Amino acid sequence: MQNSPAMKIDSSSIRDQVYEKLLELILSGALAPGARLDLTQMATDMGVSKTPVKEAIQRLIENGMIEVKPRSGTFVSTIDPERTVQNFWFRLALEVGCATEIVANVGTDAVRTLRALNAEMRRLSDQADTEEMIRGFLPLDARFHNTIIDLAGNAVVSDRYRQTGVLLQVMRLKRHHARDRYAQVVGEHDAIVDALERRDIEALRAACRGHVEAAIQRFAAQSPHLTE
């Protein structure tokens, strides 16, 4: 990476800012899967010492975004199809396992928020099939799912859920889906919100399961070597 004023960050909350900057670079594709990371150069580019960079790198390693290869260096993780599917199932396990608590805590405001997020995703999915549309859609999708899992009231669950969510977001940015696939996602979201509004635990579990199974099918369509 070249030294750039745009990389400079404020001195407050340096650790978190470095983490967010590196995450942004990975999600934007500026740091592509497989890219080798030069910690010294990164610290110079950001105008910080190597300590917060190392701390941010460690967090990203724990999240699965970065990997260390012995005697080779530190790299942005490549997309592992099998691990991606495992992450989908892991998120479903959290959703299904927390369904009772989610339904117990859902209120009118949460339902309204979810409807609004999905309406915006529907608007984007009706637009031209562009990278800009996708980059607008994915953060809304993350907020939608995070809002639901946060209703469980379990900080550990929410934290792990978000970790896998970031990995899946990277995968979606790298693997282009046709516009109609995003319209399908919006329809699956409708079923989830409908179940929440009715406070129907089993319907919520079924809707979440259907959403994840459909997501895996969409992913597998672009990863034909995956075993069914």
Coordinates of C-alpha atoms in Angstrom, one line a residue:
M1 CA 0.0 0.0 0.0
Q2 CA 1.2 3.4 -0.8
N3 CA 1.5 6.1 1.8
S4 CA -1.6 8.3 1.5
P5 CA -3.0 11.2 3.6
A6 CA -6.4 9.4 3.3
M7 CA -4.9 6.7 5.5
K8 CA -4.1 9.0 8.4
I9 CA -6.3 8.5 11.5
D10 CA -7.0 10.5 14.6
S11 CA -5.1 9.7 17.8
S12 CA -8.2 8.9 19.9
S13 CA -9.3 5.3 20.1
I14 CA -6.4 4.4 17.8
R15 CA -6.8 0.6 18.3
D16 CA -10.4 0.6 17.2
Q17 CA -9.8 3.1 14.3
V18 CA -7.0 0.9 12.9
Y19 CA -9.2 -2.2 13.1
E20 CA -12.1 -0.4 11.3
K21 CA -9.7 1.0 8.7
L22 CA -8.3 -2.5 7.9
L23 CA -11.7 -4.0 7.9
E24 CA -12.9 -1.3 5.5
L25 CA -9.9 -2.0 3.2
I26 CA -10.7 -5.7 3.1
L27 CA -14.4 -5.2 2.5
S28 CA -13.8 -2.7 -0.2
G29 CA -11.4 -5.0 -2.0
A30 CA -8.4 -2.6 -1.6
L31 CA -6.8 -5.5 0.3
A32 CA -7.8 -8.5 -1.8
P33 CA -8.0 -12.1 -0.6
G34 CA -4.5 -13.6 -0.6
A35 CA -2.8 -10.2 -0.3
R36 CA 0.3 -10.2 1.8
L37 CA 0.3 -7.6 4.6
D38 CA 3.3 -5.5 5.5
L39 CA 2.7 -4.4 9.1
T40 CA 5.5 -1.9 9.1
Q41 CA 4.3 -0.2 5.9
M42 CA 0.7 -0.2 7.2
A43 CA 1.7 1.5 10.4
T44 CA 3.6 4.1 8.4
D45 CA 0.6 4.6 6.0
M46 CA -1.7 5.1 8.9
G47 CA 0.6 7.3 10.9
V48 CA 0.6 5.1 14.0
S49 CA 3.0 2.8 15.8
K50 CA 3.1 -0.9 15.0
T51 CA 1.4 -1.8 18.3
P52 CA -2.2 -0.9 17.3
V53 CA -1.7 -2.4 13.9
K54 CA -0.6 -5.7 15.5
E55 CA -3.6 -5.6 17.9
A56 CA -6.0 -4.9 15.0
I57 CA -4.4 -7.8 13.0
Q58 CA -4.9 -10.1 15.9
R59 CA -8.6 -9.2 16.1
L60 CA -9.0 -9.8 12.4
I61 CA -7.2 -13.2 12.7
E62 CA -9.7 -14.2 15.4
N63 CA -12.5 -13.1 13.1
G64 CA -11.1 -15.3 10.3
M65 CA -10.4 -12.3 8.1
I66 CA -6.6 -12.6 8.2
E67 CA -4.4 -15.6 8.4
V68 CA -0.8 -16.2 9.4
K69 CA 1.2 -18.7 7.3
P70 CA 4.3 -20.0 9.0
R71 CA 7.5 -18.8 7.4
S72 CA 5.5 -16.9 4.8
G73 CA 3.8 -14.0 6.4
T74 CA 0.4 -12.5 7.2
F75 CA -2.3 -12.6 4.5
V76 CA -5.9 -11.6 3.9
S77 CA -7.8 -14.8 4.1
T78 CA -9.1 -16.4 0.9
I79 CA -12.7 -17.5 0.5
D80 CA -13.0 -21.1 1.7
P81 CA -16.3 -22.5 0.3
E82 CA -16.6 -25.3 2.9
R83 CA -16.0 -22.9 5.8
T84 CA -18.5 -20.4 4.3
V85 CA -21.2 -23.0 4.4
Q86 CA -20.3 -23.9 8.0
N87 CA -20.6 -20.2 8.9
F88 CA -24.1 -20.2 7.4
W89 CA -25.1 -23.2 9.6
F90 CA -23.5 -21.7 12.6
R91 CA -25.5 -18.5 12.3
L92 CA -28.7 -20.5 11.8
A93 CA -27.9 -22.5 15.0
L94 CA -27.7 -19.2 16.9
E95 CA -30.9 -17.9 15.4
V96 CA -32.9 -21.1 16.1
G97 CA -31.4 -21.5 19.6
C98 CA -32.3 -17.9 20.5
A99 CA -35.7 -17.9 18.9
T100 CA -37.6 -18.0 22.2
E101 CA -35.7 -15.1 23.7
I102 CA -35.9 -13.1 20.4
V103 CA -39.7 -13.5 20.3
A104 CA -40.1 -12.7 24.0
N105 CA -38.2 -9.4 23.5
V106 CA -39.5 -8.3 20.1
G107 CA -41.7 -5.2 20.2
T108 CA -43.4 -2.8 17.8
D109 CA -40.4 -0.6 17.3
A110 CA -38.1 -3.6 16.4
V111 CA -40.7 -4.8 13.8
R112 CA -41.0 -1.3 12.4
T113 CA -37.2 -1.0 12.1
L114 CA -36.9 -4.4 10.3
R115 CA -39.7 -3.5 7.9
A116 CA -37.9 -0.2 7.1
L117 CA -34.6 -2.0 6.5
N118 CA -36.2 -4.6 4.3
A119 CA -38.1 -1.9 2.3
E120 CA -34.8 -0.2 1.6
M121 CA -33.3 -3.5 0.5
R122 CA -36.3 -4.0 -1.8
R123 CA -35.8 -0.6 -3.3
L124 CA -32.2 -1.4 -4.0
S125 CA -32.9 -4.8 -5.4
D126 CA -35.3 -3.1 -8.0
Q127 CA -32.4 -1.0 -9.3
A128 CA -29.8 -1.9 -11.9
D129 CA -27.6 -4.8 -11.1
T130 CA -24.5 -2.9 -10.2
E131 CA -21.6 -3.2 -7.7
E132 CA -22.9 0.1 -6.1
M133 CA -26.3 -1.5 -5.5
I134 CA -24.7 -4.6 -3.9
R135 CA -22.5 -2.4 -1.7
G136 CA -25.6 -0.6 -0.5
F137 CA -27.6 -3.7 0.0
L138 CA -25.1 -5.7 2.1
P139 CA -24.8 -3.3 5.1
L140 CA -28.6 -3.1 5.3
D141 CA -28.7 -6.9 5.3
A142 CA -26.2 -7.0 8.1
R143 CA -28.2 -4.5 10.1
F144 CA -31.4 -6.5 9.6
H145 CA -29.9 -9.7 10.9
N146 CA -27.9 -8.0 13.7
T147 CA -31.1 -6.3 14.9
I148 CA -32.8 -9.7 15.2
I149 CA -30.1 -11.5 17.0
D150 CA -29.6 -8.6 19.4
L151 CA -33.2 -9.1 20.6
A152 CA -31.9 -12.3 22.3
G153 CA -30.1 -10.0 24.8
N154 CA -26.9 -12.1 24.8
A155 CA -23.8 -10.1 24.1
V156 CA -21.6 -13.2 23.5
V157 CA -24.1 -14.5 20.9
S158 CA -24.3 -11.1 19.2
D159 CA -20.5 -10.8 19.1
R160 CA -20.0 -14.2 17.5
Y161 CA -22.9 -13.6 15.1
R162 CA -21.3 -10.4 13.9
Q163 CA -17.9 -12.1 13.4
T164 CA -19.4 -14.6 11.0
G165 CA -21.5 -11.9 9.4
V166 CA -18.3 -10.0 8.3
L167 CA -16.9 -13.1 6.7
L168 CA -20.1 -13.7 4.8
Q169 CA -20.2 -10.1 3.6
V170 CA -16.7 -10.5 2.1
M171 CA -17.8 -13.6 0.3
R172 CA -20.9 -11.8 -1.1
L173 CA -18.8 -8.9 -2.3
K174 CA -16.5 -11.3 -4.2
R175 CA -19.2 -13.5 -5.6
H176 CA -21.6 -11.6 -7.7
H177 CA -25.3 -12.5 -7.6
A178 CA -27.9 -11.6 -10.1
R179 CA -30.5 -9.0 -9.2
D180 CA -33.3 -11.5 -8.8
R181 CA -31.3 -13.3 -6.1
Y182 CA -31.5 -10.1 -4.0
A183 CA -35.2 -9.9 -4.5
Q184 CA -35.4 -13.5 -3.2
V185 CA -33.6 -12.4 -0.1
V186 CA -36.1 -9.6 0.5
G187 CA -38.9 -12.1 0.2
E188 CA -37.3 -14.4 2.7
H189 CA -36.8 -11.5 5.1
D190 CA -40.6 -10.7 4.8
A191 CA -41.3 -14.2 6.2
I192 CA -39.0 -13.7 9.1
V193 CA -40.5 -10.3 10.1
D194 CA -44.0 -11.7 9.7
A195 CA -43.2 -14.5 12.2
L196 CA -41.7 -12.0 14.6
E197 CA -44.8 -9.7 14.3
R198 CA -47.0 -12.7 15.1
R199 CA -44.6 -13.7 17.9
D200 CA -44.6 -17.3 16.5
I201 CA -41.4 -19.1 17.6
E202 CA -41.7 -22.1 15.3
A203 CA -42.6 -19.9 12.3
L204 CA -39.5 -17.8 13.1
R205 CA -37.3 -20.9 13.2
A206 CA -38.7 -22.2 10.0
A207 CA -38.3 -18.8 8.2
C208 CA -34.7 -18.5 9.4
R209 CA -34.0 -22.1 8.3
G210 CA -35.5 -21.5 4.9
H211 CA -33.5 -18.3 4.5
V212 CA -30.2 -20.0 5.3
E213 CA -30.9 -23.0 3.1
A214 CA -31.7 -20.7 0.2
A215 CA -28.5 -18.7 0.9
I216 CA -26.4 -21.9 0.8
Q217 CA -28.1 -22.9 -2.5
R218 CA -27.3 -19.5 -4.0
F219 CA -23.7 -19.8 -2.8
A220 CA -23.4 -23.4 -4.0
A221 CA -24.6 -22.4 -7.5
Q222 CA -21.3 -20.5 -7.8
S223 CA -19.3 -23.2 -6.0
P224 CA -20.2 -26.3 -8.0
H225 CA -17.5 -28.4 -6.4
L226 CA -19.3 -28.2 -3.0
T227 CA -20.9 -31.5 -1.9
E228 CA -24.7 -31.2 -1.4

